[in-house]
């Protein structure tokens, strides 16, 4: 653009227009980067659930041709010279870049590994037979091959083309039995074990208090006998279910032509991706996606779902919000409405602002030392002596995790609430006082409701930070795999002393502690995307509440 005079350019520059455009451009670039990152995470994670076609590949290896079966999970261009230096022979001399594939071969109990790499020049032939079968198992990962027969107690009941229909029919019965076994083991037997433990604690408590007489002991033994009788009945029912569950098996021809028998009770689902239509693949995709968000993890968290981690994250954020909101509001009200404005108050504000910059792991160490060892240990001594030396609250749990994150996010809530109190017009306060209201009534009925949108803003920021924190939680309650949820059907229903799973820690564990890195990588992307979705949903709920409050009190502000 040409400027006729230097003065004209200077006038345009002094108006601030360049800085407006610069700010708008910077914001646009940031938004593009954020949405681009989210799109990358979503594409990498959500594509994992789509049923990929299975290849049968004839591959030249050490002068011989071997047959491999699996899914192509990625490819890259590598230097041919680098491969030659690594001992790979037979590469064309005129090629400088060679395509290398990552093939998921599955069959880990047979081959010893889930993945292997192939280079394109050594692939002799590849095809996609419609009869190739993919089987998801509860152990040892996926299984690939050709279905040969279905057996019951070792006797063939279907083979050839009829085996596929018989496999699907029996698999539906097996899944029903597995669900029934899980319901009995985790629901009914788990409840009985919990009640037996409560009876043991009750007996120990009576013994400590000196009230365990013959009558009390007889009552406890009577309740214990009833529970043991129920337990034996459930064990017999489980034995029958396990007997029927283990009678079915199937014969699969794996790569290389070897035929093996596998138990059907270890199968989650079986499908033929090469023969599936787009509609069938879409239905399979959403079934896998639902399993991911509603089921429990398996295979060292590299398979199955992450529902306990979702539940633990949301529950921890809710409990944290219950604690941080009243404490933050009370602190802000005192600093703005009651404290004498002077050097001491300014020092408190400086301390609050500095607390927001303390590393999160420091809060974790504080929570471990104060909440777990000091406060929890003393609570056990005072209220739970019958459980000692086993701790009740003197061990990391969801309560201490929530309190630790409440302290971590407290400065944000204090600052936001105090800003909201400052914006309430003085005339509104004076009008309330003039009508005869006391200062406390004015604060409770007029000022705080008008400042509630700012309070919700602070809570939104607190939730956004707390939901993604991992470092302090590793010290005060989060675990790799929690045996039970903090909320269940056993009294007192909400168990604040239990450990829990968290989406952020799940990402760390699967991404950096998994023994099967390649299998875990897609789940890292999927879990990261889900964590972002959970945070966005929590924030949107808080934003909706804030907007309603803002509309409600806008007339008073004007």
Coordinates of C-alpha atoms in Angstrom, one line a residue:
X1 CA 0.0 0.0 0.0
X2 CA 1.4 3.4 -0.9
X3 CA 1.2 6.3 1.5
X4 CA 1.4 9.8 -0.1
X5 CA 2.9 11.4 2.9
X6 CA 4.8 10.3 5.9
X7 CA 2.4 12.3 8.1
X8 CA -0.6 10.3 6.8
X9 CA 1.1 7.0 7.8
X10 CA 2.0 8.4 11.2
X11 CA -1.6 9.5 11.8
X12 CA -2.8 6.1 10.8
X13 CA -0.3 4.5 13.1
X14 CA -1.2 6.7 16.0
X15 CA -4.8 5.8 15.8
X16 CA -3.9 2.3 17.1
X17 CA -5.4 0.5 14.1
X18 CA -2.2 -1.6 13.4
X19 CA -2.3 -2.9 17.0
X20 CA -5.9 -3.9 16.6
X21 CA -5.1 -5.9 13.4
X22 CA -2.0 -7.3 15.1
X23 CA -4.1 -8.5 18.1
X24 CA -6.8 -9.9 15.9
X25 CA -4.2 -11.8 13.8
X26 CA -2.5 -13.2 17.0
X27 CA -5.9 -14.3 18.4
X28 CA -6.8 -15.9 15.0
X29 CA -3.5 -17.8 14.9
X30 CA -3.9 -19.0 18.4
X31 CA -7.5 -20.3 17.6
X32 CA -6.2 -22.0 14.5
X33 CA -3.5 -23.7 16.5
X34 CA -5.9 -24.8 19.3
X35 CA -8.5 -26.2 17.0
X36 CA -5.9 -27.7 14.8
X37 CA -4.4 -29.5 17.8
X38 CA -7.8 -30.7 18.9
X39 CA -8.6 -31.9 15.3
X40 CA -5.3 -33.9 15.3
X41 CA -6.0 -35.5 18.6
X42 CA -9.5 -36.4 17.6
X43 CA -8.4 -37.8 14.2
X44 CA -5.6 -39.9 15.8
X45 CA -7.9 -41.1 18.7
X46 CA -11.3 -41.6 17.1
X47 CA -10.0 -43.4 14.0
X48 CA -8.8 -46.2 16.3
X49 CA -12.4 -47.5 16.8
X50 CA -13.0 -47.9 13.0
X51 CA -12.7 -51.6 11.9
X52 CA -9.7 -51.6 9.6
X53 CA -9.4 -54.1 6.8
X54 CA -7.1 -57.2 7.5
X55 CA -4.4 -58.0 5.0
X56 CA -2.9 -61.3 4.1
X57 CA 0.7 -60.6 3.1
X58 CA 3.4 -62.8 1.6
X59 CA 6.7 -61.3 2.9
X60 CA 10.3 -62.1 1.9
X61 CA 12.4 -62.6 5.0
X62 CA 15.9 -64.0 5.1
X63 CA 15.5 -65.5 1.7
X64 CA 12.2 -67.3 2.4
X65 CA 8.6 -66.2 1.9
X66 CA 6.5 -66.1 5.1
X67 CA 2.8 -65.4 5.3
X68 CA 1.6 -62.7 7.7
X69 CA -1.9 -61.5 8.6
X70 CA -2.8 -58.2 10.3
X71 CA -3.8 -54.5 10.0
X72 CA -1.7 -51.7 8.6
X73 CA -1.5 -49.1 11.4
X74 CA 0.9 -46.6 9.8
X75 CA 3.6 -46.0 7.2
X76 CA 6.6 -43.8 6.8
X77 CA 9.4 -43.0 4.4
X78 CA 12.9 -44.1 5.5
X79 CA 16.3 -43.9 4.0
X80 CA 17.3 -46.9 2.0
X81 CA 20.9 -46.4 3.0
X82 CA 19.9 -46.5 6.6
X83 CA 18.2 -49.8 6.0
X84 CA 21.2 -51.2 4.2
X85 CA 23.5 -50.2 7.1
X86 CA 21.1 -52.0 9.4
X87 CA 21.6 -55.3 7.5
X88 CA 18.5 -55.3 5.2
X89 CA 19.4 -56.9 1.9
X90 CA 17.7 -57.0 -1.5
X91 CA 16.8 -53.3 -1.7
X92 CA 16.8 -51.8 -5.2
X93 CA 20.0 -49.8 -5.7
X94 CA 18.2 -46.9 -7.5
X95 CA 15.8 -46.2 -4.6
X96 CA 16.8 -43.7 -2.0
X97 CA 13.5 -43.7 0.1
X98 CA 11.7 -46.9 1.0
X99 CA 8.2 -47.2 2.5
X100 CA 8.1 -48.9 5.8
X101 CA 4.8 -50.2 7.3
X102 CA 3.7 -50.9 10.8
X103 CA 1.7 -54.1 10.8
X104 CA -0.5 -55.1 13.7
X105 CA -0.2 -58.9 13.6
X106 CA -2.0 -59.5 16.9
X107 CA -1.8 -63.2 18.1
X108 CA 0.5 -62.1 20.9
X109 CA 0.2 -65.5 22.7
X110 CA 1.5 -67.2 19.5
X111 CA 4.0 -64.6 18.0
X112 CA 5.1 -62.9 21.2
X113 CA 4.4 -59.4 20.0
X114 CA 1.5 -57.4 18.6
X115 CA 3.4 -55.4 15.9
X116 CA 6.2 -55.7 13.4
X117 CA 7.6 -53.5 10.7
X118 CA 7.6 -54.4 7.0
X119 CA 9.4 -52.7 4.1
X120 CA 7.5 -52.4 0.8
X121 CA 10.2 -53.9 -1.6
X122 CA 10.1 -57.2 0.4
X123 CA 6.3 -57.6 0.1
X124 CA 5.6 -60.2 -2.6
X125 CA 1.8 -60.3 -2.5
X126 CA -1.0 -58.8 -0.5
X127 CA -4.7 -59.5 -0.5
X128 CA -7.9 -58.9 1.6
X129 CA -9.8 -62.2 1.9
X130 CA -13.3 -61.8 3.0
X131 CA -13.1 -64.8 5.3
X132 CA -10.3 -63.3 7.5
X133 CA -11.6 -63.0 11.1
X134 CA -10.6 -60.5 13.8
X135 CA -11.3 -61.5 17.3
X136 CA -11.1 -59.1 20.3
X137 CA -10.1 -61.0 23.4
X138 CA -10.0 -60.1 27.1
X139 CA -6.4 -61.3 27.3
X140 CA -3.5 -61.4 24.8
X141 CA -5.0 -58.8 22.5
X142 CA -6.5 -59.3 19.0
X143 CA -6.5 -62.7 17.2
X144 CA -6.4 -62.9 13.4
X145 CA -7.0 -65.9 11.2
X146 CA -9.5 -68.1 9.4
X147 CA -12.4 -69.7 11.4
X148 CA -12.3 -73.5 10.9
X149 CA -14.8 -74.9 13.5
X150 CA -16.8 -74.3 16.6
X151 CA -16.7 -76.9 19.4
X152 CA -18.7 -77.8 22.5
X153 CA -16.8 -79.8 25.1
X154 CA -14.2 -80.7 22.4
X155 CA -16.8 -82.0 20.0
X156 CA -17.2 -80.1 16.6
X157 CA -20.7 -78.7 16.3
X158 CA -20.2 -76.6 13.2
X159 CA -17.4 -76.2 10.6
X160 CA -16.8 -74.5 7.3
X161 CA -19.3 -71.9 6.3
X162 CA -21.7 -72.8 9.1
X163 CA -19.1 -72.1 11.7
X164 CA -19.4 -68.3 11.5
X165 CA -23.1 -68.2 12.3
X166 CA -22.7 -70.7 15.1
X167 CA -19.8 -68.7 16.5
X168 CA -22.0 -65.5 16.6
X169 CA -24.9 -67.4 18.2
X170 CA -22.8 -68.9 20.9
X171 CA -20.9 -65.7 21.5
X172 CA -24.1 -63.9 22.4
X173 CA -24.8 -66.6 25.0
X174 CA -21.3 -66.4 26.4
X175 CA -21.6 -62.6 26.7
X176 CA -24.8 -63.0 28.7
X177 CA -23.1 -65.4 31.0
X178 CA -20.1 -63.2 31.4
X179 CA -22.4 -60.2 32.3
X180 CA -24.2 -62.4 34.8
X181 CA -20.9 -63.5 36.4
X182 CA -19.7 -59.9 36.6
X183 CA -23.0 -58.8 38.2
X184 CA -22.8 -61.6 40.8
X185 CA -19.1 -61.1 41.6
X186 CA -18.9 -57.4 41.7
X187 CA -22.5 -56.7 42.8
X188 CA -23.9 -59.4 45.1
X189 CA -20.6 -61.0 46.4
X190 CA -18.9 -57.6 46.6
X191 CA -21.8 -56.4 48.7
X192 CA -21.6 -59.5 51.0
X193 CA -17.8 -59.0 51.4
X194 CA -18.5 -55.3 52.3
X195 CA -21.1 -56.3 54.9
X196 CA -18.8 -58.9 56.4
X197 CA -16.0 -56.4 56.7
X198 CA -18.5 -54.0 58.4
X199 CA -19.4 -56.7 60.9
X200 CA -15.8 -57.4 61.6
X201 CA -15.2 -53.7 62.3
X202 CA -18.3 -53.5 64.5
X203 CA -17.2 -56.5 66.5
X204 CA -13.7 -54.9 67.0
X205 CA -15.4 -51.6 68.0
X206 CA -17.5 -53.4 70.6
X207 CA -14.5 -55.2 71.9
X208 CA -12.5 -52.0 72.3
X209 CA -15.4 -50.3 74.2
X210 CA -15.9 -53.4 76.4
X211 CA -19.4 -54.1 75.2
X212 CA -18.8 -57.4 73.4
X213 CA -20.8 -59.6 75.6
X214 CA -22.3 -63.0 74.7
X215 CA -25.6 -61.5 73.4
X216 CA -23.8 -59.1 71.1
X217 CA -21.4 -61.8 69.9
X218 CA -24.4 -64.1 69.2
X219 CA -26.1 -61.4 67.2
X220 CA -23.0 -60.8 65.1
X221 CA -22.5 -64.5 64.5
X222 CA -26.1 -64.8 63.4
X223 CA -25.8 -62.0 60.8
X224 CA -22.5 -63.5 59.7
X225 CA -24.0 -66.9 59.3
X226 CA -26.8 -65.5 57.1
X227 CA -24.2 -63.7 54.9
X228 CA -22.1 -66.9 54.6
X229 CA -25.2 -68.8 53.6
X230 CA -25.9 -66.3 50.8
X231 CA -22.3 -66.4 49.8
X232 CA -22.3 -70.2 49.5
X233 CA -25.4 -70.1 47.3
X234 CA -23.9 -67.5 45.0
X235 CA -20.7 -69.6 44.8
X236 CA -22.7 -72.6 43.6
X237 CA -24.5 -70.4 41.1
X238 CA -21.1 -69.1 39.9
X239 CA -19.7 -72.6 39.6
X240 CA -22.6 -73.6 37.3
X241 CA -22.1 -70.5 35.1
X242 CA -18.4 -71.1 34.8
X243 CA -19.0 -74.7 33.8
X244 CA -21.3 -73.7 31.0
X245 CA -19.1 -70.8 30.1
X246 CA -16.0 -73.0 29.5
X247 CA -17.6 -75.6 27.4
X248 CA -17.4 -73.7 24.1
X249 CA -14.3 -73.2 22.0
X250 CA -13.4 -72.5 18.4
X251 CA -10.6 -73.6 16.0
X252 CA -8.8 -70.9 14.1
X253 CA -6.2 -71.3 11.4
X254 CA -3.6 -68.6 12.1
X255 CA -0.9 -67.3 9.7
X256 CA 1.3 -70.1 8.5
X257 CA -1.5 -72.7 8.4
X258 CA -1.4 -73.8 12.0
X259 CA -4.7 -74.6 13.6
X260 CA -5.3 -74.0 17.3
X261 CA -8.2 -74.2 19.7
X262 CA -9.2 -71.1 21.7
X263 CA -11.8 -70.7 24.5
X264 CA -14.8 -68.7 23.6
X265 CA -15.3 -67.2 27.1
X266 CA -12.2 -64.9 26.5
X267 CA -13.8 -63.3 23.3
X268 CA -15.3 -59.9 23.5
X269 CA -16.4 -59.7 19.9
X270 CA -15.7 -61.3 16.5
X271 CA -16.1 -59.7 13.1
X272 CA -14.9 -59.9 9.5
X273 CA -13.9 -56.3 8.5
X274 CA -13.1 -57.2 4.9
X275 CA -16.7 -58.4 4.4
X276 CA -18.4 -55.6 6.3
X277 CA -20.4 -52.9 4.5
X278 CA -20.1 -49.2 5.4
X279 CA -23.2 -49.5 7.5
X280 CA -21.8 -52.5 9.4
X281 CA -18.6 -50.7 10.0
X282 CA -20.4 -47.6 11.2
X283 CA -22.4 -49.7 13.6
X284 CA -19.3 -51.4 14.8
X285 CA -17.6 -48.1 15.3
X286 CA -20.3 -46.6 17.5
X287 CA -20.4 -49.9 19.5
X288 CA -16.7 -49.6 20.2
X289 CA -17.0 -45.9 21.0
X290 CA -19.8 -46.7 23.5
X291 CA -17.6 -49.4 25.1
X292 CA -14.8 -47.0 25.4
X293 CA -16.8 -44.5 27.5
X294 CA -19.0 -47.0 29.4
X295 CA -16.8 -50.1 30.1
X296 CA -13.9 -50.9 32.5
X297 CA -10.3 -51.1 31.2
X298 CA -8.6 -54.4 30.6
X299 CA -5.2 -55.5 29.3
X300 CA -3.2 -53.1 31.6
X301 CA -5.5 -50.2 30.5
X302 CA -4.6 -50.7 26.8
X303 CA -8.0 -52.2 25.9
X304 CA -11.6 -51.8 26.9
X305 CA -13.1 -48.6 28.3
X306 CA -12.3 -45.8 30.7
X307 CA -15.6 -45.2 32.5
X308 CA -14.0 -45.4 36.0
X309 CA -11.6 -42.6 35.0
X310 CA -14.4 -40.5 33.7
X311 CA -16.4 -41.0 36.8
X312 CA -13.5 -40.3 39.1
X313 CA -12.6 -37.1 37.3
X314 CA -16.1 -35.7 37.4
X315 CA -16.7 -36.8 41.0
X316 CA -13.4 -35.2 42.1
X317 CA -14.2 -31.9 40.4
X318 CA -17.7 -31.8 42.0
X319 CA -16.4 -32.4 45.5
X320 CA -13.6 -29.9 44.9
X321 CA -16.2 -27.3 43.8
X322 CA -18.3 -28.0 47.0
X323 CA -15.3 -27.1 49.1
X324 CA -13.6 -24.3 47.2
X325 CA -16.7 -22.2 46.5
X326 CA -17.8 -21.4 50.1
X327 CA -14.2 -20.9 51.3
X328 CA -13.3 -18.7 48.3
X329 CA -16.5 -16.6 48.7
X330 CA -16.0 -16.1 52.4
X331 CA -12.4 -15.0 52.0
X332 CA -13.3 -12.6 49.2
X333 CA -16.2 -11.1 51.2
X334 CA -13.9 -10.6 54.2
X335 CA -11.2 -8.9 52.2
X336 CA -13.6 -6.6 50.3
X337 CA -16.4 -5.9 52.8
X338 CA -15.1 -6.3 56.3
X339 CA -11.3 -6.1 56.4
X340 CA -9.7 -2.7 57.0
X341 CA -7.9 -1.7 53.9
X342 CA -4.3 -1.2 54.8
X343 CA -0.8 -2.8 54.6
X344 CA -1.9 -6.1 56.1
X345 CA -4.8 -6.5 53.7
X346 CA -2.6 -5.7 50.8
X347 CA -0.1 -8.3 52.0
X348 CA -2.9 -10.9 52.1
X349 CA -3.8 -10.1 48.6
X350 CA -0.2 -10.4 47.4
X351 CA 0.0 -13.8 49.2
X352 CA -3.2 -14.9 47.5
X353 CA -1.9 -13.9 44.1
X354 CA 1.4 -15.6 44.7
X355 CA -0.3 -18.8 45.7
X356 CA -1.7 -19.1 42.2
X357 CA 1.9 -19.4 40.9
X358 CA 3.0 -22.2 43.2
X359 CA 3.8 -25.4 41.3
X360 CA 1.1 -28.0 41.5
X361 CA 3.4 -30.7 42.9
X362 CA 4.1 -28.6 46.0
X363 CA 0.3 -28.7 46.7
X364 CA 0.5 -32.5 46.3
X365 CA 3.3 -32.7 48.9
X366 CA 1.3 -30.4 51.3
X367 CA -1.8 -32.5 50.8
X368 CA 0.1 -35.7 51.5
X369 CA 1.7 -34.4 54.6
X370 CA -1.2 -32.4 56.1
X371 CA -4.4 -34.0 54.9
X372 CA -3.3 -37.6 54.6
X373 CA -0.7 -38.1 57.4
X374 CA -1.7 -35.5 59.9
X375 CA -5.5 -34.9 59.5
X376 CA -6.4 -38.4 58.2
X377 CA -4.1 -40.1 60.7
X378 CA -5.7 -38.2 63.6
X379 CA -9.2 -38.9 62.3
X380 CA -8.4 -42.6 62.3
X381 CA -7.2 -42.4 65.9
X382 CA -10.3 -40.5 67.0
X383 CA -13.1 -42.1 65.0
X384 CA -11.9 -45.3 63.5
X385 CA -9.7 -47.0 66.1
X386 CA -11.3 -50.4 65.3
X387 CA -9.8 -50.5 61.8
X388 CA -6.2 -49.7 62.9
X389 CA -3.5 -50.4 61.9
X390 CA -5.3 -50.5 58.5
X391 CA -6.0 -46.8 57.7
X392 CA -9.4 -45.4 56.8
X393 CA -8.8 -41.7 56.1
X394 CA -5.0 -41.9 56.9
X395 CA -4.3 -43.0 53.3
X396 CA -4.7 -41.2 50.0
X397 CA -8.3 -41.0 48.7
X398 CA -10.7 -38.9 46.7
X399 CA -11.5 -36.6 49.7
X400 CA -7.9 -35.5 50.1
X401 CA -7.4 -35.2 46.4
X402 CA -10.4 -32.9 46.2
X403 CA -9.3 -30.8 49.2
X404 CA -5.8 -30.5 47.7
X405 CA -7.1 -29.2 44.4
X406 CA -9.5 -26.9 46.3
X407 CA -6.5 -25.2 47.9
X408 CA -4.7 -25.1 44.6
X409 CA -7.6 -23.3 42.9
X410 CA -8.7 -21.2 45.9
X411 CA -6.7 -18.1 44.8
X412 CA -8.6 -18.1 41.4
X413 CA -12.0 -18.1 43.1
X414 CA -11.0 -15.5 45.7
X415 CA -9.7 -13.0 43.0
X416 CA -12.7 -13.5 40.7
X417 CA -15.2 -13.1 43.5
X418 CA -13.5 -10.0 44.9
X419 CA -13.6 -8.5 41.4
X420 CA -17.3 -9.2 41.2
X421 CA -18.0 -7.6 44.6
X422 CA -16.1 -4.5 43.5
X423 CA -18.3 -4.1 40.4
X424 CA -21.5 -4.0 42.4
X425 CA -22.6 -0.3 42.3
X426 CA -22.4 1.5 45.6
X427 CA -25.9 3.0 45.0
X428 CA -27.3 -0.5 45.3
X429 CA -25.7 -1.1 48.7
X430 CA -26.8 2.4 49.9
X431 CA -30.4 1.8 48.7
X432 CA -30.6 -1.5 50.6
X433 CA -29.3 0.1 53.8
X434 CA -31.6 3.1 53.4
X435 CA -34.6 0.7 53.3
X436 CA -33.6 -0.7 56.7
X437 CA -31.6 -3.8 55.8
X438 CA -28.5 -4.6 57.9
X439 CA -25.1 -4.9 56.3
X440 CA -25.2 -8.7 56.6
X441 CA -28.7 -8.8 55.0
X442 CA -27.5 -6.4 52.2
X443 CA -24.5 -8.6 51.6
X444 CA -26.5 -11.9 51.6
X445 CA -29.6 -10.7 49.6
X446 CA -28.2 -8.1 47.3
X447 CA -24.5 -7.9 46.9
X448 CA -23.6 -11.7 46.6
X449 CA -26.4 -12.5 44.2
X450 CA -25.3 -9.6 41.9
X451 CA -21.6 -10.8 42.2
X452 CA -22.6 -14.5 41.5
X453 CA -21.6 -14.3 37.8
X454 CA -18.1 -13.4 38.8
X455 CA -18.1 -16.2 41.3
X456 CA -19.1 -18.6 38.5
X457 CA -16.3 -17.2 36.4
X458 CA -13.8 -18.1 39.1
X459 CA -15.4 -21.5 39.5
X460 CA -15.1 -22.1 35.7
X461 CA -11.4 -21.3 35.8
X462 CA -10.9 -23.5 38.9
X463 CA -12.7 -26.5 37.2
X464 CA -10.6 -26.0 34.0
X465 CA -7.4 -26.2 36.0
X466 CA -8.4 -28.9 38.5
X467 CA -9.7 -31.3 35.9
X468 CA -6.4 -31.5 34.1
X469 CA -4.0 -31.6 37.0
X470 CA -2.1 -34.8 37.5
X471 CA 1.0 -34.2 39.6
X472 CA -0.6 -33.6 43.0
X473 CA -3.1 -36.4 42.5
X474 CA -0.4 -39.0 42.1
X475 CA 0.4 -38.3 45.8
X476 CA -3.0 -38.0 47.3
X477 CA -5.4 -40.5 45.8
X478 CA -5.2 -41.4 42.1
X479 CA -4.3 -45.0 41.1
X480 CA -3.7 -47.0 37.9
X481 CA -6.8 -49.2 38.5
X482 CA -9.4 -48.7 41.2
X483 CA -11.2 -51.9 42.3
X484 CA -14.5 -50.0 43.0
X485 CA -16.0 -46.6 42.4
X486 CA -16.3 -44.0 45.1
X487 CA -20.0 -44.1 44.7
X488 CA -22.0 -47.4 44.9
X489 CA -25.0 -49.1 46.5
X490 CA -23.3 -49.9 49.8
X491 CA -23.9 -47.5 52.8
X492 CA -22.8 -44.8 53.2
X493 CA -22.9 -44.8 49.3
X494 CA -20.4 -42.0 48.9
X495 CA -17.0 -43.4 50.1
X496 CA -14.7 -40.5 50.4
X497 CA -11.8 -42.6 51.6
X498 CA -11.5 -44.7 48.5
X499 CA -8.9 -44.2 45.8
X500 CA -10.0 -43.4 42.3
X501 CA -9.0 -43.2 38.6
X502 CA -8.5 -40.0 36.7
X503 CA -8.3 -39.2 33.0
X504 CA -5.1 -37.2 33.3
X505 CA -3.3 -39.9 35.2
X506 CA -4.7 -42.5 32.8
X507 CA -3.1 -40.7 29.9
X508 CA 0.2 -40.6 31.7
X509 CA 0.0 -44.3 32.7
X510 CA -1.0 -45.6 29.2
X511 CA 1.4 -43.3 27.3
X512 CA 4.5 -43.7 29.5
X513 CA 4.1 -46.8 31.7
X514 CA 2.5 -49.2 29.2
X515 CA 4.5 -52.3 28.3
X516 CA 2.8 -52.3 24.8
X517 CA 3.5 -48.8 23.5
X518 CA 2.2 -49.2 20.0
X519 CA -1.1 -50.7 21.2
X520 CA -1.5 -47.9 23.8
X521 CA -0.8 -44.9 21.5
X522 CA -4.3 -44.6 19.9
X523 CA -5.9 -44.8 23.4
X524 CA -3.6 -41.9 24.6
X525 CA -5.1 -39.7 21.8
X526 CA -8.6 -40.9 22.5
X527 CA -8.4 -40.3 26.2
X528 CA -6.8 -36.9 25.8
X529 CA -9.6 -35.9 23.5
X530 CA -12.2 -37.2 25.9
X531 CA -10.5 -35.3 28.8
X532 CA -10.9 -32.1 26.7
X533 CA -14.5 -32.9 26.1
X534 CA -15.2 -33.5 29.8
X535 CA -13.6 -30.2 30.7
X536 CA -15.6 -28.4 28.0
X537 CA -18.8 -29.9 29.2
X538 CA -18.2 -29.0 32.8
X539 CA -17.2 -25.4 31.8
X540 CA -20.3 -25.1 29.5
X541 CA -22.5 -26.1 32.4
X542 CA -20.9 -23.4 34.6
X543 CA -21.1 -20.9 31.8
X544 CA -24.8 -21.6 31.3
X545 CA -25.5 -21.0 35.0
X546 CA -23.4 -17.8 35.0
X547 CA -25.2 -16.4 32.0
X548 CA -28.6 -17.0 33.6
X549 CA -27.4 -15.2 36.7
X550 CA -26.0 -12.3 34.7
X551 CA -29.3 -11.9 32.9
X552 CA -31.2 -12.0 36.1
X553 CA -29.3 -9.2 37.8
X554 CA -28.4 -7.1 34.8
X555 CA -31.3 -4.7 35.5
X556 CA -30.0 -4.0 39.0
X557 CA -26.5 -3.3 37.7
X558 CA -27.9 -0.7 35.3

